[in-house]
């Protein structure tokens, strides 16, 4: 579920509304599938040369980070009377959040996902090992290795390349075995 933009990044959630925590693997699988699908729309990944009907849908190389964990969620009220007075000299974009209610998510899980995204290679999907466990061997991935981000190390990261050969059709989409 898309949530918000921060700079040139986009934040999305999966499994937030699931009442049964034992089914979290389905939300994680869906999140990884959505990002593989998104990545396939990027330039250089789906464009066939000399075919004017096959134009790229996105104009930049994306970096994707996925992790699992607890978050804090809530509504932020930007209409609070406790804010300092707004100066009329502020730029229009500085008034963007004035007088609105925003649903937001925050916490270490969000920060780690952002660090994974920053460390991912162009057009890459970088995940924590817990994502690999929850996806139950459905996706090809690189070796698990530590990644140094800002002032910390995330010890268990891997890049997801795509759906495993046994679980994809000739177009790279999930086959019947995948869904079973």
JSON list of C-alpha atoms in Angstrom, two decimals:
[
{"chain": "A", "resi": 1, "resn": "UNK", "atom": "CA", "xyz": [0.00, 0.00, 0.00]},
{"chain": "A", "resi": 2, "resn": "UNK", "atom": "CA", "xyz": [1.70, 3.23, -1.06]},
{"chain": "A", "resi": 3, "resn": "UNK", "atom": "CA", "xyz": [2.13, 5.58, 1.86]},
{"chain": "A", "resi": 4, "resn": "UNK", "atom": "CA", "xyz": [4.15, 8.70, 1.19]},
{"chain": "A", "resi": 5, "resn": "UNK", "atom": "CA", "xyz": [7.03, 10.24, -0.63]},
{"chain": "A", "resi": 6, "resn": "UNK", "atom": "CA", "xyz": [10.19, 11.48, 0.99]},
{"chain": "A", "resi": 7, "resn": "UNK", "atom": "CA", "xyz": [12.49, 13.25, -1.42]},
{"chain": "A", "resi": 8, "resn": "UNK", "atom": "CA", "xyz": [12.83, 10.96, -4.42]},
{"chain": "A", "resi": 9, "resn": "UNK", "atom": "CA", "xyz": [11.85, 7.84, -2.45]},
{"chain": "A", "resi": 10, "resn": "UNK", "atom": "CA", "xyz": [8.46, 6.25, -1.96]},
{"chain": "A", "resi": 11, "resn": "UNK", "atom": "CA", "xyz": [7.40, 4.33, 1.13]},
{"chain": "A", "resi": 12, "resn": "UNK", "atom": "CA", "xyz": [4.92, 1.45, 0.98]},
{"chain": "A", "resi": 13, "resn": "UNK", "atom": "CA", "xyz": [3.60, -1.09, 3.48]},
{"chain": "A", "resi": 14, "resn": "UNK", "atom": "CA", "xyz": [2.55, -4.72, 3.14]},
{"chain": "A", "resi": 15, "resn": "UNK", "atom": "CA", "xyz": [0.64, -6.88, 5.61]},
{"chain": "A", "resi": 16, "resn": "UNK", "atom": "CA", "xyz": [-0.48, -3.95, 7.71]},
{"chain": "A", "resi": 17, "resn": "UNK", "atom": "CA", "xyz": [-4.15, -4.93, 7.74]},
{"chain": "A", "resi": 18, "resn": "UNK", "atom": "CA", "xyz": [-3.61, -8.68, 8.15]},
{"chain": "A", "resi": 19, "resn": "UNK", "atom": "CA", "xyz": [-5.45, -10.02, 11.22]},
{"chain": "A", "resi": 20, "resn": "UNK", "atom": "CA", "xyz": [-3.47, -13.29, 11.22]},
{"chain": "A", "resi": 21, "resn": "UNK", "atom": "CA", "xyz": [0.27, -12.77, 11.87]},
{"chain": "A", "resi": 22, "resn": "UNK", "atom": "CA", "xyz": [0.97, -16.39, 10.84]},
{"chain": "A", "resi": 23, "resn": "UNK", "atom": "CA", "xyz": [0.19, -15.34, 7.25]},
{"chain": "A", "resi": 24, "resn": "UNK", "atom": "CA", "xyz": [2.83, -12.61, 7.07]},
{"chain": "A", "resi": 25, "resn": "UNK", "atom": "CA", "xyz": [4.73, -14.60, 4.44]},
{"chain": "A", "resi": 26, "resn": "UNK", "atom": "CA", "xyz": [1.90, -13.93, 1.95]},
{"chain": "A", "resi": 27, "resn": "UNK", "atom": "CA", "xyz": [2.26, -10.17, 2.43]},
{"chain": "A", "resi": 28, "resn": "UNK", "atom": "CA", "xyz": [6.05, -10.40, 2.07]},
{"chain": "A", "resi": 29, "resn": "UNK", "atom": "CA", "xyz": [5.76, -12.52, -1.09]},
{"chain": "A", "resi": 30, "resn": "UNK", "atom": "CA", "xyz": [3.29, -10.00, -2.53]},
{"chain": "A", "resi": 31, "resn": "UNK", "atom": "CA", "xyz": [5.61, -7.11, -1.64]},
{"chain": "A", "resi": 32, "resn": "UNK", "atom": "CA", "xyz": [8.59, -8.76, -3.36]},
{"chain": "A", "resi": 33, "resn": "UNK", "atom": "CA", "xyz": [6.46, -9.64, -6.41]},
{"chain": "A", "resi": 34, "resn": "UNK", "atom": "CA", "xyz": [5.22, -6.04, -6.61]},
{"chain": "A", "resi": 35, "resn": "UNK", "atom": "CA", "xyz": [8.79, -4.73, -6.56]},
{"chain": "A", "resi": 36, "resn": "UNK", "atom": "CA", "xyz": [9.95, -7.24, -9.20]},
{"chain": "A", "resi": 37, "resn": "UNK", "atom": "CA", "xyz": [7.01, -6.13, -11.33]},
{"chain": "A", "resi": 38, "resn": "UNK", "atom": "CA", "xyz": [7.84, -2.46, -10.72]},
{"chain": "A", "resi": 39, "resn": "UNK", "atom": "CA", "xyz": [11.48, -3.09, -11.60]},
{"chain": "A", "resi": 40, "resn": "UNK", "atom": "CA", "xyz": [10.50, -4.79, -14.85]},
{"chain": "A", "resi": 41, "resn": "UNK", "atom": "CA", "xyz": [8.96, -1.47, -15.96]},
{"chain": "A", "resi": 42, "resn": "UNK", "atom": "CA", "xyz": [12.27, 0.35, -15.59]},
{"chain": "A", "resi": 43, "resn": "UNK", "atom": "CA", "xyz": [14.32, 1.45, -18.61]},
{"chain": "A", "resi": 44, "resn": "UNK", "atom": "CA", "xyz": [16.84, -1.12, -19.76]},
{"chain": "A", "resi": 45, "resn": "UNK", "atom": "CA", "xyz": [15.00, -3.98, -18.13]},
{"chain": "A", "resi": 46, "resn": "UNK", "atom": "CA", "xyz": [11.95, -4.29, -20.38]},
{"chain": "A", "resi": 47, "resn": "UNK", "atom": "CA", "xyz": [12.60, -2.09, -23.41]},
{"chain": "A", "resi": 48, "resn": "UNK", "atom": "CA", "xyz": [13.19, -3.96, -26.66]},
{"chain": "A", "resi": 49, "resn": "UNK", "atom": "CA", "xyz": [15.51, -2.09, -28.98]},
{"chain": "A", "resi": 50, "resn": "UNK", "atom": "CA", "xyz": [14.02, -0.73, -32.19]},
{"chain": "A", "resi": 51, "resn": "UNK", "atom": "CA", "xyz": [10.44, -1.32, -31.00]},
{"chain": "A", "resi": 52, "resn": "UNK", "atom": "CA", "xyz": [8.61, 2.02, -30.73]},
{"chain": "A", "resi": 53, "resn": "UNK", "atom": "CA", "xyz": [5.62, 0.37, -28.99]},
{"chain": "A", "resi": 54, "resn": "UNK", "atom": "CA", "xyz": [7.78, -0.82, -26.08]},
{"chain": "A", "resi": 55, "resn": "UNK", "atom": "CA", "xyz": [8.67, 2.42, -24.31]},
{"chain": "A", "resi": 56, "resn": "UNK", "atom": "CA", "xyz": [10.03, 2.58, -20.76]},
{"chain": "A", "resi": 57, "resn": "UNK", "atom": "CA", "xyz": [7.45, 3.53, -18.13]},
{"chain": "A", "resi": 58, "resn": "UNK", "atom": "CA", "xyz": [9.94, 4.96, -15.62]},
{"chain": "A", "resi": 59, "resn": "UNK", "atom": "CA", "xyz": [12.78, 7.37, -16.32]},
{"chain": "A", "resi": 60, "resn": "UNK", "atom": "CA", "xyz": [15.19, 6.51, -13.50]},
{"chain": "A", "resi": 61, "resn": "UNK", "atom": "CA", "xyz": [17.01, 3.46, -12.07]},
{"chain": "A", "resi": 62, "resn": "UNK", "atom": "CA", "xyz": [15.24, 2.54, -8.85]},
{"chain": "A", "resi": 63, "resn": "UNK", "atom": "CA", "xyz": [16.78, 1.18, -5.67]},
{"chain": "A", "resi": 64, "resn": "UNK", "atom": "CA", "xyz": [14.50, -0.95, -3.52]},
{"chain": "A", "resi": 65, "resn": "UNK", "atom": "CA", "xyz": [14.85, -1.98, 0.14]},
{"chain": "A", "resi": 66, "resn": "UNK", "atom": "CA", "xyz": [12.54, -4.46, 1.90]},
{"chain": "A", "resi": 67, "resn": "UNK", "atom": "CA", "xyz": [12.61, -5.53, 5.53]},
{"chain": "A", "resi": 68, "resn": "UNK", "atom": "CA", "xyz": [10.23, -6.94, 8.15]},
{"chain": "A", "resi": 69, "resn": "UNK", "atom": "CA", "xyz": [9.48, -5.66, 11.59]},
{"chain": "A", "resi": 70, "resn": "UNK", "atom": "CA", "xyz": [7.29, -3.70, 13.92]},
{"chain": "A", "resi": 71, "resn": "UNK", "atom": "CA", "xyz": [6.45, -0.09, 13.21]},
{"chain": "A", "resi": 72, "resn": "UNK", "atom": "CA", "xyz": [4.57, 2.71, 14.82]},
{"chain": "A", "resi": 73, "resn": "UNK", "atom": "CA", "xyz": [1.59, 3.94, 12.84]},
{"chain": "A", "resi": 74, "resn": "UNK", "atom": "CA", "xyz": [-0.76, 6.80, 13.39]},
{"chain": "A", "resi": 75, "resn": "UNK", "atom": "CA", "xyz": [-2.36, 9.97, 12.20]},
{"chain": "A", "resi": 76, "resn": "UNK", "atom": "CA", "xyz": [-0.41, 13.20, 12.42]},
{"chain": "A", "resi": 77, "resn": "UNK", "atom": "CA", "xyz": [-2.45, 16.36, 12.79]},
{"chain": "A", "resi": 78, "resn": "UNK", "atom": "CA", "xyz": [-0.75, 19.33, 11.16]},
{"chain": "A", "resi": 79, "resn": "UNK", "atom": "CA", "xyz": [-3.48, 21.74, 12.28]},
{"chain": "A", "resi": 80, "resn": "UNK", "atom": "CA", "xyz": [-2.22, 21.88, 15.87]},
{"chain": "A", "resi": 81, "resn": "UNK", "atom": "CA", "xyz": [-2.49, 25.24, 17.67]},
{"chain": "A", "resi": 82, "resn": "UNK", "atom": "CA", "xyz": [0.89, 24.51, 19.26]},
{"chain": "A", "resi": 83, "resn": "UNK", "atom": "CA", "xyz": [2.84, 25.24, 16.08]},
{"chain": "A", "resi": 84, "resn": "UNK", "atom": "CA", "xyz": [4.73, 28.48, 15.73]},
{"chain": "A", "resi": 85, "resn": "UNK", "atom": "CA", "xyz": [3.07, 31.08, 13.53]},
{"chain": "A", "resi": 86, "resn": "UNK", "atom": "CA", "xyz": [3.70, 30.53, 9.83]},
{"chain": "A", "resi": 87, "resn": "UNK", "atom": "CA", "xyz": [5.49, 33.31, 8.06]},
{"chain": "A", "resi": 88, "resn": "UNK", "atom": "CA", "xyz": [4.06, 34.52, 4.77]},
{"chain": "A", "resi": 89, "resn": "UNK", "atom": "CA", "xyz": [7.60, 34.56, 3.44]},
{"chain": "A", "resi": 90, "resn": "UNK", "atom": "CA", "xyz": [7.77, 30.74, 3.37]},
{"chain": "A", "resi": 91, "resn": "UNK", "atom": "CA", "xyz": [7.92, 29.04, -0.01]},
{"chain": "A", "resi": 92, "resn": "UNK", "atom": "CA", "xyz": [4.69, 27.31, -1.17]},
{"chain": "A", "resi": 93, "resn": "UNK", "atom": "CA", "xyz": [6.22, 23.83, -0.70]},
{"chain": "A", "resi": 94, "resn": "UNK", "atom": "CA", "xyz": [6.83, 24.67, 2.97]},
{"chain": "A", "resi": 95, "resn": "UNK", "atom": "CA", "xyz": [3.04, 25.05, 3.40]},
{"chain": "A", "resi": 96, "resn": "UNK", "atom": "CA", "xyz": [2.40, 21.63, 1.82]},
{"chain": "A", "resi": 97, "resn": "UNK", "atom": "CA", "xyz": [1.54, 19.86, 5.09]},
{"chain": "A", "resi": 98, "resn": "UNK", "atom": "CA", "xyz": [-0.31, 22.76, 6.69]},
{"chain": "A", "resi": 99, "resn": "UNK", "atom": "CA", "xyz": [-3.83, 21.99, 7.91]},
{"chain": "A", "resi": 100, "resn": "UNK", "atom": "CA", "xyz": [-4.03, 18.29, 7.05]},
{"chain": "A", "resi": 101, "resn": "UNK", "atom": "CA", "xyz": [-4.25, 14.90, 8.70]},
{"chain": "A", "resi": 102, "resn": "UNK", "atom": "CA", "xyz": [-1.55, 12.48, 7.55]},
{"chain": "A", "resi": 103, "resn": "UNK", "atom": "CA", "xyz": [-1.42, 8.73, 8.13]},
{"chain": "A", "resi": 104, "resn": "UNK", "atom": "CA", "xyz": [2.22, 7.84, 8.67]},
{"chain": "A", "resi": 105, "resn": "UNK", "atom": "CA", "xyz": [4.53, 5.07, 9.79]},
{"chain": "A", "resi": 106, "resn": "UNK", "atom": "CA", "xyz": [7.87, 5.38, 11.58]},
{"chain": "A", "resi": 107, "resn": "UNK", "atom": "CA", "xyz": [10.40, 3.43, 13.60]},
{"chain": "A", "resi": 108, "resn": "UNK", "atom": "CA", "xyz": [13.55, 1.35, 13.16]},
{"chain": "A", "resi": 109, "resn": "UNK", "atom": "CA", "xyz": [11.95, -0.91, 10.53]},
{"chain": "A", "resi": 110, "resn": "UNK", "atom": "CA", "xyz": [11.21, 2.08, 8.30]},
{"chain": "A", "resi": 111, "resn": "UNK", "atom": "CA", "xyz": [14.73, 3.43, 8.83]},
{"chain": "A", "resi": 112, "resn": "UNK", "atom": "CA", "xyz": [16.33, 0.06, 7.99]},
{"chain": "A", "resi": 113, "resn": "UNK", "atom": "CA", "xyz": [14.24, -0.25, 4.81]},
{"chain": "A", "resi": 114, "resn": "UNK", "atom": "CA", "xyz": [15.42, 3.23, 3.82]},
{"chain": "A", "resi": 115, "resn": "UNK", "atom": "CA", "xyz": [19.06, 2.26, 4.47]},
{"chain": "A", "resi": 116, "resn": "UNK", "atom": "CA", "xyz": [18.62, -0.91, 2.38]},
{"chain": "A", "resi": 117, "resn": "UNK", "atom": "CA", "xyz": [17.15, 1.19, -0.43]},
{"chain": "A", "resi": 118, "resn": "UNK", "atom": "CA", "xyz": [20.12, 3.58, -0.29]},
{"chain": "A", "resi": 119, "resn": "UNK", "atom": "CA", "xyz": [22.57, 0.65, -0.40]},
{"chain": "A", "resi": 120, "resn": "UNK", "atom": "CA", "xyz": [20.84, -1.30, -3.18]},
{"chain": "A", "resi": 121, "resn": "UNK", "atom": "CA", "xyz": [22.44, -1.32, -6.60]},
{"chain": "A", "resi": 122, "resn": "UNK", "atom": "CA", "xyz": [20.62, 0.54, -9.39]},
{"chain": "A", "resi": 123, "resn": "UNK", "atom": "CA", "xyz": [17.51, -1.49, -10.35]},
{"chain": "A", "resi": 124, "resn": "UNK", "atom": "CA", "xyz": [18.27, -3.77, -7.40]},
{"chain": "A", "resi": 125, "resn": "UNK", "atom": "CA", "xyz": [16.14, -5.17, -4.59]},
{"chain": "A", "resi": 126, "resn": "UNK", "atom": "CA", "xyz": [18.06, -5.44, -1.31]},
{"chain": "A", "resi": 127, "resn": "UNK", "atom": "CA", "xyz": [16.41, -7.38, 1.52]},
{"chain": "A", "resi": 128, "resn": "UNK", "atom": "CA", "xyz": [17.17, -8.70, 4.97]},
{"chain": "A", "resi": 129, "resn": "UNK", "atom": "CA", "xyz": [17.53, -12.43, 5.55]},
{"chain": "A", "resi": 130, "resn": "UNK", "atom": "CA", "xyz": [14.14, -12.51, 7.30]},
{"chain": "A", "resi": 131, "resn": "UNK", "atom": "CA", "xyz": [12.51, -11.61, 3.97]},
{"chain": "A", "resi": 132, "resn": "UNK", "atom": "CA", "xyz": [14.20, -14.62, 2.34]},
{"chain": "A", "resi": 133, "resn": "UNK", "atom": "CA", "xyz": [12.88, -16.91, 5.09]},
{"chain": "A", "resi": 134, "resn": "UNK", "atom": "CA", "xyz": [9.33, -15.58, 4.73]},
{"chain": "A", "resi": 135, "resn": "UNK", "atom": "CA", "xyz": [9.35, -15.96, 0.93]},
{"chain": "A", "resi": 136, "resn": "UNK", "atom": "CA", "xyz": [10.17, -19.67, 1.32]},
{"chain": "A", "resi": 137, "resn": "UNK", "atom": "CA", "xyz": [12.68, -20.13, -1.50]},
{"chain": "A", "resi": 138, "resn": "UNK", "atom": "CA", "xyz": [10.53, -18.64, -4.26]},
{"chain": "A", "resi": 139, "resn": "UNK", "atom": "CA", "xyz": [13.11, -16.04, -5.31]},
{"chain": "A", "resi": 140, "resn": "UNK", "atom": "CA", "xyz": [16.67, -16.23, -6.66]},
{"chain": "A", "resi": 141, "resn": "UNK", "atom": "CA", "xyz": [19.03, -14.18, -4.53]},
{"chain": "A", "resi": 142, "resn": "UNK", "atom": "CA", "xyz": [22.68, -13.41, -4.01]},
{"chain": "A", "resi": 143, "resn": "UNK", "atom": "CA", "xyz": [24.76, -14.32, -0.97]},
{"chain": "A", "resi": 144, "resn": "UNK", "atom": "CA", "xyz": [23.87, -13.01, 2.46]},
{"chain": "A", "resi": 145, "resn": "UNK", "atom": "CA", "xyz": [26.38, -10.36, 3.48]},
{"chain": "A", "resi": 146, "resn": "UNK", "atom": "CA", "xyz": [26.74, -7.34, 5.78]},
{"chain": "A", "resi": 147, "resn": "UNK", "atom": "CA", "xyz": [26.09, -3.84, 4.45]},
{"chain": "A", "resi": 148, "resn": "UNK", "atom": "CA", "xyz": [27.64, -0.74, 6.04]},
{"chain": "A", "resi": 149, "resn": "UNK", "atom": "CA", "xyz": [25.08, 2.09, 6.20]},
{"chain": "A", "resi": 150, "resn": "UNK", "atom": "CA", "xyz": [25.64, 5.47, 7.82]},
{"chain": "A", "resi": 151, "resn": "UNK", "atom": "CA", "xyz": [26.99, 4.68, 11.29]},
{"chain": "A", "resi": 152, "resn": "UNK", "atom": "CA", "xyz": [25.88, 1.04, 11.56]},
{"chain": "A", "resi": 153, "resn": "UNK", "atom": "CA", "xyz": [26.09, -2.33, 9.82]},
{"chain": "A", "resi": 154, "resn": "UNK", "atom": "CA", "xyz": [23.09, -4.38, 8.71]},
{"chain": "A", "resi": 155, "resn": "UNK", "atom": "CA", "xyz": [24.54, -7.91, 9.08]},
{"chain": "A", "resi": 156, "resn": "UNK", "atom": "CA", "xyz": [22.21, -10.00, 6.91]},
{"chain": "A", "resi": 157, "resn": "UNK", "atom": "CA", "xyz": [21.43, -8.52, 3.49]},
{"chain": "A", "resi": 158, "resn": "UNK", "atom": "CA", "xyz": [20.97, -10.13, 0.09]},
{"chain": "A", "resi": 159, "resn": "UNK", "atom": "CA", "xyz": [19.92, -8.96, -3.34]},
{"chain": "A", "resi": 160, "resn": "UNK", "atom": "CA", "xyz": [16.83, -10.57, -4.89]},
{"chain": "A", "resi": 161, "resn": "UNK", "atom": "CA", "xyz": [17.28, -11.18, -8.62]},
{"chain": "A", "resi": 162, "resn": "UNK", "atom": "CA", "xyz": [13.87, -12.56, -9.56]},
{"chain": "A", "resi": 163, "resn": "UNK", "atom": "CA", "xyz": [11.59, -15.57, -9.31]},
{"chain": "A", "resi": 164, "resn": "UNK", "atom": "CA", "xyz": [13.36, -18.97, -9.17]},
{"chain": "A", "resi": 165, "resn": "UNK", "atom": "CA", "xyz": [13.31, -20.86, -12.48]},
{"chain": "A", "resi": 166, "resn": "UNK", "atom": "CA", "xyz": [11.11, -23.64, -11.09]},
{"chain": "A", "resi": 167, "resn": "UNK", "atom": "CA", "xyz": [8.45, -21.09, -10.14]},
{"chain": "A", "resi": 168, "resn": "UNK", "atom": "CA", "xyz": [8.32, -18.83, -13.20]},
{"chain": "A", "resi": 169, "resn": "UNK", "atom": "CA", "xyz": [6.89, -19.12, -16.69]},
{"chain": "A", "resi": 170, "resn": "UNK", "atom": "CA", "xyz": [8.60, -18.19, -19.96]},
{"chain": "A", "resi": 171, "resn": "UNK", "atom": "CA", "xyz": [7.75, -14.51, -19.35]},
{"chain": "A", "resi": 172, "resn": "UNK", "atom": "CA", "xyz": [9.31, -14.44, -15.87]},
{"chain": "A", "resi": 173, "resn": "UNK", "atom": "CA", "xyz": [5.92, -14.34, -14.14]},
{"chain": "A", "resi": 174, "resn": "UNK", "atom": "CA", "xyz": [4.81, -16.73, -11.35]},
{"chain": "A", "resi": 175, "resn": "UNK", "atom": "CA", "xyz": [3.67, -20.11, -12.68]},
{"chain": "A", "resi": 176, "resn": "UNK", "atom": "CA", "xyz": [1.21, -22.61, -11.20]},
{"chain": "A", "resi": 177, "resn": "UNK", "atom": "CA", "xyz": [3.88, -24.17, -8.96]},
{"chain": "A", "resi": 178, "resn": "UNK", "atom": "CA", "xyz": [4.57, -20.73, -7.48]},
{"chain": "A", "resi": 179, "resn": "UNK", "atom": "CA", "xyz": [0.97, -20.31, -6.36]},
{"chain": "A", "resi": 180, "resn": "UNK", "atom": "CA", "xyz": [0.78, -23.82, -4.90]}
]
